[in-house]
N, CA and C of each residue as an Amber inpcrd file, in Angstrom:
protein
   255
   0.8480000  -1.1540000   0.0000000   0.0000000   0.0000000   0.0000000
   0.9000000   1.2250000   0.0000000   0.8820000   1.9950000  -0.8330000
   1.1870000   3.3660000  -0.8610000   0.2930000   4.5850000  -0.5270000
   1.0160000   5.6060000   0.6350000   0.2410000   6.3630000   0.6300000
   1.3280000   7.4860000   0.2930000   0.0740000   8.8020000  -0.1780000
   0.8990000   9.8970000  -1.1640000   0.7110000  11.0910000  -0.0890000
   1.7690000  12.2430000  -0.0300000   1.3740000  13.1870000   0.6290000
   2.5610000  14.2210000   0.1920000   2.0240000  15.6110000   1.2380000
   3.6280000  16.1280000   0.6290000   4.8490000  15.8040000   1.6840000
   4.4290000  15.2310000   2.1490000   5.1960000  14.6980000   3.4050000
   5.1360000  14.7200000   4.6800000   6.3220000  14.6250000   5.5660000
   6.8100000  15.1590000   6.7500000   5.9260000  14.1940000   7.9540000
   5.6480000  14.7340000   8.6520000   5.5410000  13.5940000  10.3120000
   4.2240000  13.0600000   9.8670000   3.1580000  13.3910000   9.4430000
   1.7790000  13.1570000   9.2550000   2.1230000  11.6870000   8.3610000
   2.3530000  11.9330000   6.9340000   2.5940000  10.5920000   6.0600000
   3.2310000   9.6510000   6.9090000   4.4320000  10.1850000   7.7130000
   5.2610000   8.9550000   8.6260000   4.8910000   8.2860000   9.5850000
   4.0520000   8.9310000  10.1100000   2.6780000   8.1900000  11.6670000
   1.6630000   7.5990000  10.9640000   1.4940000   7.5720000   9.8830000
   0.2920000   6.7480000   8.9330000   0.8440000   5.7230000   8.3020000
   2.1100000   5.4810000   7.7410000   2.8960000   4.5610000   7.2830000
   3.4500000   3.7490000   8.4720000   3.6210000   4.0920000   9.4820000
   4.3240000   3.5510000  10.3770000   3.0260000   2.8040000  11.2780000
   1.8470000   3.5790000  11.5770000   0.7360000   2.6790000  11.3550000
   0.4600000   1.5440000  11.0720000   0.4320000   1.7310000   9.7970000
  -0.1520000   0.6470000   8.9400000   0.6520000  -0.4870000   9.0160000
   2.1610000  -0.3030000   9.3220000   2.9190000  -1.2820000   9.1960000
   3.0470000  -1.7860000  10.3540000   2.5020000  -1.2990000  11.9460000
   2.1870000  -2.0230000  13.1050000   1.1490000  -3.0710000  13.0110000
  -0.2140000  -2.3780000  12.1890000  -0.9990000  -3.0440000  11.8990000
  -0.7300000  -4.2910000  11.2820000   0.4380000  -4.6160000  10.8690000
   0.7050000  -5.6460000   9.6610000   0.4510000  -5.0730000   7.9160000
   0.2530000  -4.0450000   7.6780000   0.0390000  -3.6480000   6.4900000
   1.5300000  -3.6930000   6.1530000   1.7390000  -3.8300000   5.0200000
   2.9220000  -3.3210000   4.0210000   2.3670000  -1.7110000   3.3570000
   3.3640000  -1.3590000   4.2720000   2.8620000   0.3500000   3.5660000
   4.3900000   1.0890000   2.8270000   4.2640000   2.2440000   2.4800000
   5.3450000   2.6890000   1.8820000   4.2730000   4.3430000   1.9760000
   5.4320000   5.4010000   2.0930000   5.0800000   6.5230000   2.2240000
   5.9450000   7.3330000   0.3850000   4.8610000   8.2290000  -0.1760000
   5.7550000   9.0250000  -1.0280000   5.2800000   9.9820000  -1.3520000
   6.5480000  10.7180000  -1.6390000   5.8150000  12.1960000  -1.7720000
   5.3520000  12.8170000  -2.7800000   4.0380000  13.3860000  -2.7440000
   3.2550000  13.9210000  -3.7330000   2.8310000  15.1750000  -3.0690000
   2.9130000  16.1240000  -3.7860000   1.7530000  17.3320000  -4.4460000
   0.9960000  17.5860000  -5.0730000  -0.3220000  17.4470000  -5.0920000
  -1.5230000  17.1090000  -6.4570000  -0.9890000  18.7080000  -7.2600000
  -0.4920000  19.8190000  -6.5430000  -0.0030000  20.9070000  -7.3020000
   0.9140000  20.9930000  -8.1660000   1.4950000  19.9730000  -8.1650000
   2.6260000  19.8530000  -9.0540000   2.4860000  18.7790000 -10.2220000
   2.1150000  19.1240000 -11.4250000   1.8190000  17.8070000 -12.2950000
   3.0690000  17.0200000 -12.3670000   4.3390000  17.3440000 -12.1360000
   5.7360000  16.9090000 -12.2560000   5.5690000  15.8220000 -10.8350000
   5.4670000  16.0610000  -9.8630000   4.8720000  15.4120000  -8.3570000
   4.3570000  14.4040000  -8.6060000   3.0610000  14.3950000  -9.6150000
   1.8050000  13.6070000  -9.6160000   2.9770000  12.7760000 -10.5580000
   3.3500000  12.7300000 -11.6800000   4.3550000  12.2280000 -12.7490000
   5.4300000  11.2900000 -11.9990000   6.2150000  11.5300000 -11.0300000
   6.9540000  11.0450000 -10.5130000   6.5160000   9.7470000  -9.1150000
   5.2890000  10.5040000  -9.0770000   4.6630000   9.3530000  -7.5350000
   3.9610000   7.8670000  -8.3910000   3.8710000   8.7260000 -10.0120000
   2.9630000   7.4480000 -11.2850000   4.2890000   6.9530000 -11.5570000
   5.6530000   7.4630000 -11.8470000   6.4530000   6.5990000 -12.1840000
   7.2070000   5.6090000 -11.5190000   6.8540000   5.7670000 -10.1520000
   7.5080000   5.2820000  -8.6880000   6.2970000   3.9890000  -8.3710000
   5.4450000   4.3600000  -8.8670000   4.1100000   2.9670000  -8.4860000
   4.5990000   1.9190000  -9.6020000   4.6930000   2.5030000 -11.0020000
   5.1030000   1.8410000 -11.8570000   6.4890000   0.8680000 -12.2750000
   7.1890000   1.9240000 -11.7110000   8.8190000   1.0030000 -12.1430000
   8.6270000  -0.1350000 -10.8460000   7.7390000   0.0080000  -9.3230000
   7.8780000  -0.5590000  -8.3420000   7.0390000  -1.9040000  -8.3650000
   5.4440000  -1.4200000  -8.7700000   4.9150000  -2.6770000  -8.6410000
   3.5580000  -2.3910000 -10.0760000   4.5880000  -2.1500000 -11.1320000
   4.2730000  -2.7170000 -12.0280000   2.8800000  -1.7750000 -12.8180000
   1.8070000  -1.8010000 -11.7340000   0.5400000  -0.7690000 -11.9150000
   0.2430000  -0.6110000 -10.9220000  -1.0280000  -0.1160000 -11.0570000
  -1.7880000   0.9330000 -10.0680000  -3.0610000  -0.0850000 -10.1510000
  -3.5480000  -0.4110000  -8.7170000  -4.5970000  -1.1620000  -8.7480000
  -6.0490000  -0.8740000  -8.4000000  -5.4320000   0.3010000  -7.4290000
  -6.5440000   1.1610000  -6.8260000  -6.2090000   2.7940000  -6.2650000
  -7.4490000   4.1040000  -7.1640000  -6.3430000   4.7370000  -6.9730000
  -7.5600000   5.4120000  -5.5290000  -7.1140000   6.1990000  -4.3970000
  -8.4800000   7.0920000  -3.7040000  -7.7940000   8.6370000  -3.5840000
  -8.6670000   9.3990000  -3.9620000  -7.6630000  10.8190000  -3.8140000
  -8.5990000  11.5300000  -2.7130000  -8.2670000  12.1240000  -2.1540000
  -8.8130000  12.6220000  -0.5470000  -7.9980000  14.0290000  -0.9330000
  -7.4220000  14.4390000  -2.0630000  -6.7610000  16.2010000  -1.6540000
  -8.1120000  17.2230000  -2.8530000  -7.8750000  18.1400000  -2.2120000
  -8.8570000  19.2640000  -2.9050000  -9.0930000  19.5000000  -2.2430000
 -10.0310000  20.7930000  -2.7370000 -11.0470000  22.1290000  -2.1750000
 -12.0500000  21.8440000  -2.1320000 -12.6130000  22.7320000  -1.4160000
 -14.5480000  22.8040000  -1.6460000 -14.8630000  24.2870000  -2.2370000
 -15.8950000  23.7810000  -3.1370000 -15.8780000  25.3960000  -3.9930000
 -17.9920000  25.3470000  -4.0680000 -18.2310000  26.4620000  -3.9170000
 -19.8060000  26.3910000  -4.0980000 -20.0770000  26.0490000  -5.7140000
 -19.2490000  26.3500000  -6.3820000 -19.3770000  26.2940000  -7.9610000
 -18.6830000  26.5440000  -8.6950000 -18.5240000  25.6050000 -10.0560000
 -17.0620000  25.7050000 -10.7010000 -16.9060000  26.6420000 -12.1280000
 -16.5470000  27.1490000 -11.9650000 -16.1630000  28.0590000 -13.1880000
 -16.1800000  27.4260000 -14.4240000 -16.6490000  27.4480000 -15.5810000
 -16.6890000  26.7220000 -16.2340000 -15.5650000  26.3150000 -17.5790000
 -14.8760000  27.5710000 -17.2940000 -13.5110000  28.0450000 -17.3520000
 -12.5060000  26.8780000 -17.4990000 -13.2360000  26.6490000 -16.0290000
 -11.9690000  25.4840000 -15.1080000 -12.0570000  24.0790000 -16.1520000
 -13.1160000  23.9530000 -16.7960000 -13.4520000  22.7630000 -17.3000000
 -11.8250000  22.7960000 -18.3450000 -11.9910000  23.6890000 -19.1510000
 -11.1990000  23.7690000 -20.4200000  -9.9820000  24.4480000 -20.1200000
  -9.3420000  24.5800000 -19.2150000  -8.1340000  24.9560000 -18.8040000
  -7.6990000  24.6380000 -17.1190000  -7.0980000  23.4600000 -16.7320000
  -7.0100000  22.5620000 -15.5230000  -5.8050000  23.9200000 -14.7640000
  -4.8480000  24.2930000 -15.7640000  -4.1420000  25.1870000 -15.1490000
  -4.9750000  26.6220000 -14.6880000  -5.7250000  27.1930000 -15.3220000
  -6.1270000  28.3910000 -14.6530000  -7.3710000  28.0530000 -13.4430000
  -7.5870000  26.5850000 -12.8130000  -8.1860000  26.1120000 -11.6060000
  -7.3000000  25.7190000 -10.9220000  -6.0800000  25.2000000 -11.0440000
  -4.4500000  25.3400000  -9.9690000  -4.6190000  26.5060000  -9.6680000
  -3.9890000  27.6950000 -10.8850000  -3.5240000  29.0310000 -10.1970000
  -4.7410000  29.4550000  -8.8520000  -5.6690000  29.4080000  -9.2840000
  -6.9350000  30.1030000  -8.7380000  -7.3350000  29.6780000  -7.1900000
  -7.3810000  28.3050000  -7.0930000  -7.3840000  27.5840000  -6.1100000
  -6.3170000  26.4940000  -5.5230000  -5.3300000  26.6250000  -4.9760000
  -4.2830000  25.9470000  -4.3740000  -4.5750000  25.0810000  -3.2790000
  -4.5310000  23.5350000  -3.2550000  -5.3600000  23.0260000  -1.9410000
  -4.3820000  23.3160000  -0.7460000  -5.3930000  23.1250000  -0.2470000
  -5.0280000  24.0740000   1.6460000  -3.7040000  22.6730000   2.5450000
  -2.8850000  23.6100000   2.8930000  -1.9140000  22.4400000   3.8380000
  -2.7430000  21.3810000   4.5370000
């Protein structure tokens, strides 16, 4: 099991968790802000175990309504909205 984050003590008490539990976990670091981030955490699942079997994403905002903007340009909904630490 991999879990993604941008790091630091939080990812490491959840990995370290899981692996009391008996899970096989692995911690890595991602930024959904960074498409280079997201690129590197897909090439790290891949060269490691081959594919991706299951993906759950838990990062984002809450917005009352989406610009429709946002549909046809993913970068001007980054700039606009940055998810929260």
């Amino acid at each position: 099991m991999a879990l993604a984050s941008r790091g630091g003590t939080k990812l490491d008490q959840a990995v370290e968790k899981l692996k009391r539990e008996g899970y096989p976990a692995v911690g890595i670091p991602l930024d959904v802000r960074s498409e280079q981030s997201v690129n590197n955490a897909v090439e790290w699942v891949k060269r490691e175990w081959g594919k991706l079997d299951v993906l759950v994403n838990n990062a984002g905002i809450g917005m009352r309504t989406v610009n429709p903007r946002f549909l046809v340009d993913p970068q001007l909904l980054q700039r606009e909205s940055q998810v929260k630490e």
